[in-house]
Short mmCIF file of C-alpha atoms in Angstrom, two decimals:
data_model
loop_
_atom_site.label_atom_id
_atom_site.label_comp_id
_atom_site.label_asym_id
_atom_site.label_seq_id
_atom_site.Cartn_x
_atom_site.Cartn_y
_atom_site.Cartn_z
CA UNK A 3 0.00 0.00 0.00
CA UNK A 4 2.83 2.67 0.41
CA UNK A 5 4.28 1.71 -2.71
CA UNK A 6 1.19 2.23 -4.67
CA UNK A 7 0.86 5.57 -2.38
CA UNK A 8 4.30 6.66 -3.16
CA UNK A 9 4.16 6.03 -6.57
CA UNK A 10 1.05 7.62 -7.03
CA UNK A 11 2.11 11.00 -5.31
CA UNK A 12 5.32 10.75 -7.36
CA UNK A 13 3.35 10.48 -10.68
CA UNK A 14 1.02 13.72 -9.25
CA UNK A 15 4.09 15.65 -8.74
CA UNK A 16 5.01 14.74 -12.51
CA UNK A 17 1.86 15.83 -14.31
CA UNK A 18 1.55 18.91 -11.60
CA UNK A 19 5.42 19.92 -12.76
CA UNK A 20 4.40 19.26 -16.87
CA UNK A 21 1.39 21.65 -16.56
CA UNK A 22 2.89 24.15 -14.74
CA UNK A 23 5.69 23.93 -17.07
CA UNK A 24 3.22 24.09 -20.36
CA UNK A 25 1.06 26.79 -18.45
CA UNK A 26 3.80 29.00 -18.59
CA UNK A 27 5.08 28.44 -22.24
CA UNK A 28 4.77 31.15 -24.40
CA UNK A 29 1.91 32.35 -26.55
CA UNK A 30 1.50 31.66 -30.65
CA UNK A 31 3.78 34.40 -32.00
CA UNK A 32 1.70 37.33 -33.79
CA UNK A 33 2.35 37.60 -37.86
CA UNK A 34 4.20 40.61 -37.32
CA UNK A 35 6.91 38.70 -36.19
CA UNK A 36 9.93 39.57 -38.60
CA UNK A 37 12.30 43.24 -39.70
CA UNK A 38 10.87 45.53 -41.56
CA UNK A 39 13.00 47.96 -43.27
CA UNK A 40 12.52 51.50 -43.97
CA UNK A 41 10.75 51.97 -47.65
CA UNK A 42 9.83 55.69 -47.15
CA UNK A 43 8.24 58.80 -45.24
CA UNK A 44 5.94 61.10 -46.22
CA UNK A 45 5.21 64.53 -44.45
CA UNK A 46 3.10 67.51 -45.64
CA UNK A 47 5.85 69.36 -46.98
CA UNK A 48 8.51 65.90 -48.22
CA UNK A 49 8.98 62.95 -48.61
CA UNK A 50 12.15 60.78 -47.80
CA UNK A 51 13.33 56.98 -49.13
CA UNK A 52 16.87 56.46 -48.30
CA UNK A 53 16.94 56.41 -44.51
CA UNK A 54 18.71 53.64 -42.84
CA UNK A 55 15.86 52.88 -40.32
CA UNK A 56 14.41 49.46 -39.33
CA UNK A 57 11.93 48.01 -37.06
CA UNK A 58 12.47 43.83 -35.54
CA UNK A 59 9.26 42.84 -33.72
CA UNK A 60 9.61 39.49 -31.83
CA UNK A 61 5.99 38.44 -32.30
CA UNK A 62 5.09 38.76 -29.19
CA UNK A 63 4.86 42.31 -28.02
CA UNK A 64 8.34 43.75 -28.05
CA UNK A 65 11.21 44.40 -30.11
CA UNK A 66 13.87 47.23 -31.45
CA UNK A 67 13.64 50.14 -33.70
CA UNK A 68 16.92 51.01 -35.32
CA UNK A 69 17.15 54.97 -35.70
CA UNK A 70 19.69 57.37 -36.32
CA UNK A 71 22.47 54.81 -35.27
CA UNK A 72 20.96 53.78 -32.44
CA UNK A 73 18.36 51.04 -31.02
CA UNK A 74 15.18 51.96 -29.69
CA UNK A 75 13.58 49.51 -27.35
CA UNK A 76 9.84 49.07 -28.28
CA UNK A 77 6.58 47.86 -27.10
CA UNK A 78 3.45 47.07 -29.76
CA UNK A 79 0.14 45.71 -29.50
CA UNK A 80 -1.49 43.29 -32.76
CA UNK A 81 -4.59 43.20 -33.06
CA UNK A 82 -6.14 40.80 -35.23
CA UNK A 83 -7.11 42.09 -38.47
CA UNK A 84 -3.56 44.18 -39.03
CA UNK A 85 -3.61 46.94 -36.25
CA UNK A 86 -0.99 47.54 -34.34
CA UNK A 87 0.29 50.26 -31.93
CA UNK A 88 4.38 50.75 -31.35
CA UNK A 89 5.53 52.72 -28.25
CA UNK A 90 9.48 53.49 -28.58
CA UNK A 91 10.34 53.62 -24.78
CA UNK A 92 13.00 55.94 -25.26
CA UNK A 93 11.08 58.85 -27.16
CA UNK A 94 7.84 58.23 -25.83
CA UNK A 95 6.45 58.16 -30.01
CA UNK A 96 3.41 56.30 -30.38
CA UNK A 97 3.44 54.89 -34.04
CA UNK A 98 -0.28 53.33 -34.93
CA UNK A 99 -1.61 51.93 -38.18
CA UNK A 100 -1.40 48.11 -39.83
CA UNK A 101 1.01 45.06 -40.30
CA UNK A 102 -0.63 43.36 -43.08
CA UNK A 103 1.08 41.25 -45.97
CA UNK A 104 4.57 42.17 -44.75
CA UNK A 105 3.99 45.62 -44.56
CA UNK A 106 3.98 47.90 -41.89
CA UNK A 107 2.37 51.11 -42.47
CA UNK A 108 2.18 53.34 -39.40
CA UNK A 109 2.22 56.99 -38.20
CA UNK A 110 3.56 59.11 -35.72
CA UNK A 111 0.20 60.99 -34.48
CA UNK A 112 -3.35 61.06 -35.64
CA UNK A 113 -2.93 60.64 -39.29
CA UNK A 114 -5.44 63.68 -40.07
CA UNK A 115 -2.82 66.28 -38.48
CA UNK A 116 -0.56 67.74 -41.71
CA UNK A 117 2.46 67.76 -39.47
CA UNK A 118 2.30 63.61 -38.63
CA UNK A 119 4.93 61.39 -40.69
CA UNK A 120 3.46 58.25 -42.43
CA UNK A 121 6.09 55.54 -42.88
CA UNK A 122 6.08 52.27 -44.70
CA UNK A 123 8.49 49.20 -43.52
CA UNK A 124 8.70 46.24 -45.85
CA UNK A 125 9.35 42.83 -44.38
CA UNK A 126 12.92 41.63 -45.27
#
């Protein structure tokens, strides 16, 4: 009888340690996942296309945003259907707009303000 007892707790312990352990596994990685590099940016008054700027989302909230020589640390949210939001932690900027189809299409503000920048980002 303590056999069956000890094996039994042992074998609880097992399946309570596998759960735990796939409880605590990561999520299903967002299709953002990927780098994007810089295509072009359009404001009111220009437009640029040969900026060395680049965006790598992990897929799963967070990633970097390579500007100016440095590397932004960044937080997004995906929602389904292509929207996504992008807070640089460093600047403070709050980029919104889509990730569909390996592109990501955002802005820096409320897209009906003249003075916003709209950007496209192509998936490498």
């Amino acid at each position: 009888m303590k056999r069956i007892s000890k094996c039994l707790l042992v074998t609880l312990a097992a399946l309570l340690l596998c759960l735990s352990v796939a409880g605590c596994s990561s999520s299903k990685a967002d299709p953002c996942g990927g780098e994007y590099l810089f295509v072009w940016e359009h404001i009111s008054v220009m437009e640029r296309t040969n900026l060395d700027y680049k965006f790598i989302l992990d897929g799963h909230g967070k990633g970097e945003y390579h500007h100016k020589g440095s590397v932004h640390k960044i937080k997004y949210e995906y929602q389904t259907g292509g929207d996504i939001k992008i807070h640089d932690t460093i600047t403070g900027i709050d980029y919104n707009g889509t990730c569909i189809n390996g592109e990501l299409h955002i802005y820096d503000g409320n897209p009906e303000n003249p003075a916003v920048s709209e950007f496209l980002y192509r998936a490498k």
